[in-house]
mmCIF file of C-alpha atoms and ligand atoms in Angstrom:
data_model
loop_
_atom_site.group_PDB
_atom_site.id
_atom_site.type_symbol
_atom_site.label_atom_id
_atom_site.label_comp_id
_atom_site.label_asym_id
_atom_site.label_seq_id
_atom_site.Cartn_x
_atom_site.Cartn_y
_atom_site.Cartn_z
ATOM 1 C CA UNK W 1 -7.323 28.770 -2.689
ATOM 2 C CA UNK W 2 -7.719 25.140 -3.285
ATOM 3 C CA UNK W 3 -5.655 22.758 -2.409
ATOM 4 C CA UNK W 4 -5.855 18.741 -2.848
ATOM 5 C CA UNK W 5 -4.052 16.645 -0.006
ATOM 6 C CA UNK W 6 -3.494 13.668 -2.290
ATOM 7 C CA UNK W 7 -3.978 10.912 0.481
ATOM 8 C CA UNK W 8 -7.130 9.026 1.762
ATOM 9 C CA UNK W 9 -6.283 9.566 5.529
ATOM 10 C CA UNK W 10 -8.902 11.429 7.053
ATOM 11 C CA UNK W 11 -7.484 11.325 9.718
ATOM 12 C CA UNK W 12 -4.544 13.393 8.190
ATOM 13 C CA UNK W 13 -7.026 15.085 6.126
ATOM 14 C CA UNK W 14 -8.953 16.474 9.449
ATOM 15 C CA UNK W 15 -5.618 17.470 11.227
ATOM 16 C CA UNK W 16 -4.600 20.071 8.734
ATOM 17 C CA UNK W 17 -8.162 21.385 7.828
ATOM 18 C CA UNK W 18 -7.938 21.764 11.510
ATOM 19 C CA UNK W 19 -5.320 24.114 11.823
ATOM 20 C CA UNK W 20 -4.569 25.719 8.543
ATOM 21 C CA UNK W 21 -5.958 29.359 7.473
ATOM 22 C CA UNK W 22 -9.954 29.032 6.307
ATOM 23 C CA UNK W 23 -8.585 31.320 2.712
ATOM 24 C CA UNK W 24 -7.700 27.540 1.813
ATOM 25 C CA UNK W 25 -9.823 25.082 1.082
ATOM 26 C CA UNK W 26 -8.759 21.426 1.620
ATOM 27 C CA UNK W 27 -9.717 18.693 -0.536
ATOM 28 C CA UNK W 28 -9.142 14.834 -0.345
ATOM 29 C CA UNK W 29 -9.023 12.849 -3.185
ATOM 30 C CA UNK W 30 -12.727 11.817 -2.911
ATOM 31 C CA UNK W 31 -13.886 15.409 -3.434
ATOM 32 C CA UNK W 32 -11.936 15.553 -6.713
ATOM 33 C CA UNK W 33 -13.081 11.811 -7.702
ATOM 34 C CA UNK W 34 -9.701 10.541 -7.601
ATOM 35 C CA UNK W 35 -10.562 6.809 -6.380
ATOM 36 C CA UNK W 36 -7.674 4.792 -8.033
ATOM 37 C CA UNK W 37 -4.711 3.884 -6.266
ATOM 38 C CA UNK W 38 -1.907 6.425 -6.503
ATOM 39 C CA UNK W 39 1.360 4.553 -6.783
ATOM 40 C CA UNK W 40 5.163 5.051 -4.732
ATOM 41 C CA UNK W 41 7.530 3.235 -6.585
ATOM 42 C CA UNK W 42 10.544 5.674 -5.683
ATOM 43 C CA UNK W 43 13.272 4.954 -3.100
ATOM 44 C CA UNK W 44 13.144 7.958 -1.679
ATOM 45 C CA UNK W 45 10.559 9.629 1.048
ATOM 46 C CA UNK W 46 10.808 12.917 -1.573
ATOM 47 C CA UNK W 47 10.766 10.892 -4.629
ATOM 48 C CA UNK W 48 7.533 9.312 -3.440
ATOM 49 C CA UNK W 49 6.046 12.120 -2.479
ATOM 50 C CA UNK W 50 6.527 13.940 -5.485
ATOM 51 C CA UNK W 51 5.257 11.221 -7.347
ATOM 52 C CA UNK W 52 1.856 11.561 -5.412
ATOM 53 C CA UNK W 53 1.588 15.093 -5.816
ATOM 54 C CA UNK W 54 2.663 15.188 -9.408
ATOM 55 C CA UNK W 55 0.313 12.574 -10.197
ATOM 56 C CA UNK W 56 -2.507 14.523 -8.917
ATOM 57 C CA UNK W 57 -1.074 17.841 -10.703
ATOM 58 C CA UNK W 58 -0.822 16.485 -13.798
ATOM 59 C CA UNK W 59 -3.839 14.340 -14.481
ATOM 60 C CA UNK W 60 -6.416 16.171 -12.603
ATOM 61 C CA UNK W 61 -4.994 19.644 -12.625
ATOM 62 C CA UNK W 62 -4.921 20.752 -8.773
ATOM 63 C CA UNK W 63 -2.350 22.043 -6.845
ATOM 64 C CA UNK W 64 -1.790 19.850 -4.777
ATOM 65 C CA UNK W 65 0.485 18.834 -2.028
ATOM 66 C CA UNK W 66 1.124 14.691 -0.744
ATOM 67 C CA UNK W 67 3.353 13.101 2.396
ATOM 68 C CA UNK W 68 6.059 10.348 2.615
ATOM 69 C CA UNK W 69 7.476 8.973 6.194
ATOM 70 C CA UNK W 70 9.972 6.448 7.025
ATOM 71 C CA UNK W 71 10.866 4.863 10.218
ATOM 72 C CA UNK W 72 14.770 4.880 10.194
ATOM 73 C CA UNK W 73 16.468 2.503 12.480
ATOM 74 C CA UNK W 74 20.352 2.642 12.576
ATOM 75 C CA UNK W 75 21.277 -0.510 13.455
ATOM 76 C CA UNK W 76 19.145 -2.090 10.532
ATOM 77 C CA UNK W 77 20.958 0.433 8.549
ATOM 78 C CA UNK W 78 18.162 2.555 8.010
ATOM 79 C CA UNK W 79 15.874 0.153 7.612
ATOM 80 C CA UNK W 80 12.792 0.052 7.234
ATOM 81 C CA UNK W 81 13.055 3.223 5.865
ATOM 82 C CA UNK W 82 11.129 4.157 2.454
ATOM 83 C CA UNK W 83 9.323 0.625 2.975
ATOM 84 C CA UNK W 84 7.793 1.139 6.809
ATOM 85 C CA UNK W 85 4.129 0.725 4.907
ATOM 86 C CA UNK W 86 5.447 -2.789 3.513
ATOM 87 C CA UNK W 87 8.127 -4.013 5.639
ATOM 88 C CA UNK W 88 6.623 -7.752 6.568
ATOM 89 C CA UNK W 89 5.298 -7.796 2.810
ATOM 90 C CA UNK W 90 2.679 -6.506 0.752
ATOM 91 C CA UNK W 91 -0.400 -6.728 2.151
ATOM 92 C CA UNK W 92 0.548 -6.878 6.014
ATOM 93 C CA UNK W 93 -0.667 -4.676 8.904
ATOM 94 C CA UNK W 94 1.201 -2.203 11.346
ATOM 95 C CA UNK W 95 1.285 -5.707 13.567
ATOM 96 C CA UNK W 96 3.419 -7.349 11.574
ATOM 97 C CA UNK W 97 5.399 -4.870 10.528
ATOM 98 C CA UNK W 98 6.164 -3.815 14.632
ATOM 99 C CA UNK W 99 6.582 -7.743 14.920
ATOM 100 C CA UNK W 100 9.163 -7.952 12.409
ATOM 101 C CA UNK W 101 11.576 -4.716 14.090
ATOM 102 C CA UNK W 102 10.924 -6.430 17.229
ATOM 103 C CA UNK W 103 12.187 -9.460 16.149
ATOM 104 C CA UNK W 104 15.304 -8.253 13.929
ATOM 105 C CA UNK W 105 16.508 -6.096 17.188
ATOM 106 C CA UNK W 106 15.904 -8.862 20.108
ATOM 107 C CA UNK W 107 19.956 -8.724 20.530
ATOM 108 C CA UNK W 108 20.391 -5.161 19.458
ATOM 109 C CA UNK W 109 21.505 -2.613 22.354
ATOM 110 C CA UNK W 110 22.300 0.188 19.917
ATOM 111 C CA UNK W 111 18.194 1.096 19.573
ATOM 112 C CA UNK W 112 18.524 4.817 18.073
ATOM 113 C CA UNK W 113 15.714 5.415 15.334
ATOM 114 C CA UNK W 114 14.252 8.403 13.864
ATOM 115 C CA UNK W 115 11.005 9.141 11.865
ATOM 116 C CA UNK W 116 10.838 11.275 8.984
ATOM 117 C CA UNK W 117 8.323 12.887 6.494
ATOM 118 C CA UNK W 118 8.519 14.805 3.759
ATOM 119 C CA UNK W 119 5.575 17.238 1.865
ATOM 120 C CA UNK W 120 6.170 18.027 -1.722
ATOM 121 C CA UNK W 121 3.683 20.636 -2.764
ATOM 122 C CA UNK W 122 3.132 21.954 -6.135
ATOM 123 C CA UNK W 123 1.988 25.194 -7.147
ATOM 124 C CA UNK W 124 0.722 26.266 -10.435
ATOM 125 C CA UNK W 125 3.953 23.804 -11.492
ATOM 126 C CA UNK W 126 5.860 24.995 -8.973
ATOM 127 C CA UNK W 127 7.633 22.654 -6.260
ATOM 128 C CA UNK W 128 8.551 22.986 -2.286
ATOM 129 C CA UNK W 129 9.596 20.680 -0.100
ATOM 130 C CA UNK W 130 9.057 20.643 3.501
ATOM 131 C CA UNK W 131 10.454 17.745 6.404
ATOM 132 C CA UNK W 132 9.834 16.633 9.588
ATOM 133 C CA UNK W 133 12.098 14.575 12.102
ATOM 134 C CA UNK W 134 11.747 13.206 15.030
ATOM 135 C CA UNK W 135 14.888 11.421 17.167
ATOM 136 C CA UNK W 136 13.955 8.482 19.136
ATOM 137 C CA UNK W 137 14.767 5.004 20.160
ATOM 138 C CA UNK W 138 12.820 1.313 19.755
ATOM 139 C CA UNK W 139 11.835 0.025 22.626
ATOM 140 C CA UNK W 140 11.807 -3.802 23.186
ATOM 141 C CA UNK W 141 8.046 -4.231 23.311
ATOM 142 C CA UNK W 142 5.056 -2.605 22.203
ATOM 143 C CA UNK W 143 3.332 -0.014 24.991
ATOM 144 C CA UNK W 144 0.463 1.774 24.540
ATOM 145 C CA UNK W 145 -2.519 1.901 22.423
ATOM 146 C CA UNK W 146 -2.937 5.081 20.451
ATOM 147 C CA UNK W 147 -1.654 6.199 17.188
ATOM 148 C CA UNK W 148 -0.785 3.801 14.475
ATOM 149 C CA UNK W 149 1.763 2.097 13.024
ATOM 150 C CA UNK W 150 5.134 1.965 14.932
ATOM 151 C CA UNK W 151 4.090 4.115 17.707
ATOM 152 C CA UNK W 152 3.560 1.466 20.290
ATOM 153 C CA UNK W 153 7.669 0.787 19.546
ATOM 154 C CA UNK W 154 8.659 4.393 19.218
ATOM 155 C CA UNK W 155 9.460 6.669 22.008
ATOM 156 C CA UNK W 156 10.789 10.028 21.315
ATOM 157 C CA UNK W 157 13.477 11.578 22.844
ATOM 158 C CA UNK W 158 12.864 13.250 26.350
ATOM 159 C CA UNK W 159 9.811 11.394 26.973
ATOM 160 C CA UNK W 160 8.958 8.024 28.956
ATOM 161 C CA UNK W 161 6.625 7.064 27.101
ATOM 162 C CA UNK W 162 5.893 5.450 23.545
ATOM 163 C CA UNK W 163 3.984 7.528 20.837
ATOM 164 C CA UNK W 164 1.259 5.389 21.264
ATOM 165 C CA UNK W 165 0.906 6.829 25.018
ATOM 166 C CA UNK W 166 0.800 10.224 24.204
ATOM 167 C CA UNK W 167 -2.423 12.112 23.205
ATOM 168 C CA UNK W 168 -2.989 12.801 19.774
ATOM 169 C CA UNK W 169 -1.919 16.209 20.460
ATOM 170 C CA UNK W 170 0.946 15.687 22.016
ATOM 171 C CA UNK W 171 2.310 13.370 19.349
ATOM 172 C CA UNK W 172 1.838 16.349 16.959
ATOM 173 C CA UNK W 173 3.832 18.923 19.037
ATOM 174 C CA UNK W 174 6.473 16.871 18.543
ATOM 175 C CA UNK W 175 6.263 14.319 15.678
ATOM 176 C CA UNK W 176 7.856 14.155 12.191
ATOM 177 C CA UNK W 177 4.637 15.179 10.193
ATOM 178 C CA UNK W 178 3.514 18.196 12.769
ATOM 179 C CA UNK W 179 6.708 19.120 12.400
ATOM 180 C CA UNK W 180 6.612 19.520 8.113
ATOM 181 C CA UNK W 181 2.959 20.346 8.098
ATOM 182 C CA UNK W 182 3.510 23.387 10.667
ATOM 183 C CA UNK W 183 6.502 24.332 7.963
ATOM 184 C CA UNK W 184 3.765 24.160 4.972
ATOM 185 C CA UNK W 185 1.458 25.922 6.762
ATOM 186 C CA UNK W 186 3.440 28.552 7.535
ATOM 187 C CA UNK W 187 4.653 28.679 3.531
ATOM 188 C CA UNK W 188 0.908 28.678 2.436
ATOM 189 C CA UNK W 189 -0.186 31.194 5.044
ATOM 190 C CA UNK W 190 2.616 33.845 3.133
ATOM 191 C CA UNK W 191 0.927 33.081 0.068
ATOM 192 C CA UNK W 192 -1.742 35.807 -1.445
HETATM 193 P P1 IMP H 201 2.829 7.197 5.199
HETATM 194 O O1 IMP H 201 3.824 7.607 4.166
HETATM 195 O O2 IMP H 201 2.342 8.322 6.050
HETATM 196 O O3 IMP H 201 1.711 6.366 4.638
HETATM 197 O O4 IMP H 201 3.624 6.259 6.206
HETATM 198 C C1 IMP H 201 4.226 5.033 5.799
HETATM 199 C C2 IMP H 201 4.246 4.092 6.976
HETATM 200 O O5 IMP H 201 5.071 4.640 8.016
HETATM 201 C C3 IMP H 201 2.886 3.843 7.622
HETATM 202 O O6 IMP H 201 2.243 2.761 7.027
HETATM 203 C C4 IMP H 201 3.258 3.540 9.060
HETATM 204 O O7 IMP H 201 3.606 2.202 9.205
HETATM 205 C C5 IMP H 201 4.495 4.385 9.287
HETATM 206 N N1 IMP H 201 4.155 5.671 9.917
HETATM 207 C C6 IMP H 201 3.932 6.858 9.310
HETATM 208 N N2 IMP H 201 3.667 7.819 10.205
HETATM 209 C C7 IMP H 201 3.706 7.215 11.409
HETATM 210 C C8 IMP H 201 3.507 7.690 12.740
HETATM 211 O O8 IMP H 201 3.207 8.871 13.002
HETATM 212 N N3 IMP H 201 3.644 6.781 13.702
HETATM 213 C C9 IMP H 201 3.946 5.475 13.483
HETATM 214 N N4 IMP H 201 4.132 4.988 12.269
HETATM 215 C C10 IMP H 201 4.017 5.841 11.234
#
């Protein structure tokens, strides 16, 4: 079966081709010629993933799965949430964006924060919904170099160490997307 991952991540892109079943066939959104930017203008990590997905469904007819995840930090009342991409403004980088939690919590001691995704896949019209968490707390500067985004901030529960200073595969064991994409893989690999 065929299956478009609506997202131009390869790096996302090669993790599940990695580990999912070979009777499906990953695409990205180059291999269906998909090259304009899919909007999320939901505030919600499933609204904006079903957006992506439906978009995909409906205009060029795949089925089709797309992610959503959202750093959630208590004591910023969930913030940054939906916007983690954005938070320091359009057009920022994960720098910024760590720079601007860092500076928001400076007096905080309550540091609790968790990460979450959420699939939405749709199948022959179809839709299933599968999420990932991950419990952790912000630390009060950046450690480590690997990963992206918040990881050099983020360090998960029962570890010393940031996601940034784990191995790839070690973050995946554990992290908010392994976590949903090991729940659609197991959905898909039920499917005839
Ligand atoms: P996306 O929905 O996967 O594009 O994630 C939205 C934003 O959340 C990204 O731009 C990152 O800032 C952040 N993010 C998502 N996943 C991770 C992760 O595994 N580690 C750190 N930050 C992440």
């Amino acid at each position: 079966m065929q299956l478009v991952f609506a997202t131009n991540n390869l790096h996302k892109l090669s993790e599940i081709t990695a580990i999912i079943d070979n009777k499906f066939s990953i695409l990205g959104l180059k291999d269906i010629k998909c090259f304009e930017e899919i909007s999320e203008t939901k505030e919600t990590l499933i609204g904006n993933a079903l957006e992506k997905a439906e978009f995909v469904y409906n205009k060029y007819g795949y089925n089709c799965f797309a992610d959503d995840t959202g750093l959630e930090i208590a004591s910023l009342d969930g913030r940054p949430g939906v916007y983690s991409a954005r938070y320091a403004g359009e057009n920022v980088n994960f720098e910024n964006n760590m720079n601007k939690v860092l500076a928001e919590m400076q007096t905080i001691e309550k540091r609790e924060a968790c990460f979450k995704t959420v699939i939405a896949l749709i199948i022959n019209g179809d839709k299933y919904f599968f999420e990932g968490e991950v419990n952790g707390v912000i630390l009060r500067e950046k450690r480590g170099i690997k990963g992206f985004g918040y990881d050099p901030i983020f360090m998960p529960v029962g570890y010393n160490l940031s996601f940034a200073e784990l191995s790839a595969e070690e973050k995946n064991k554990i992290s908010h997307r392994g976590i949903a994409t090991k729940k659609l893989i197991a959905f898909l690999q039920k499917l005839k």
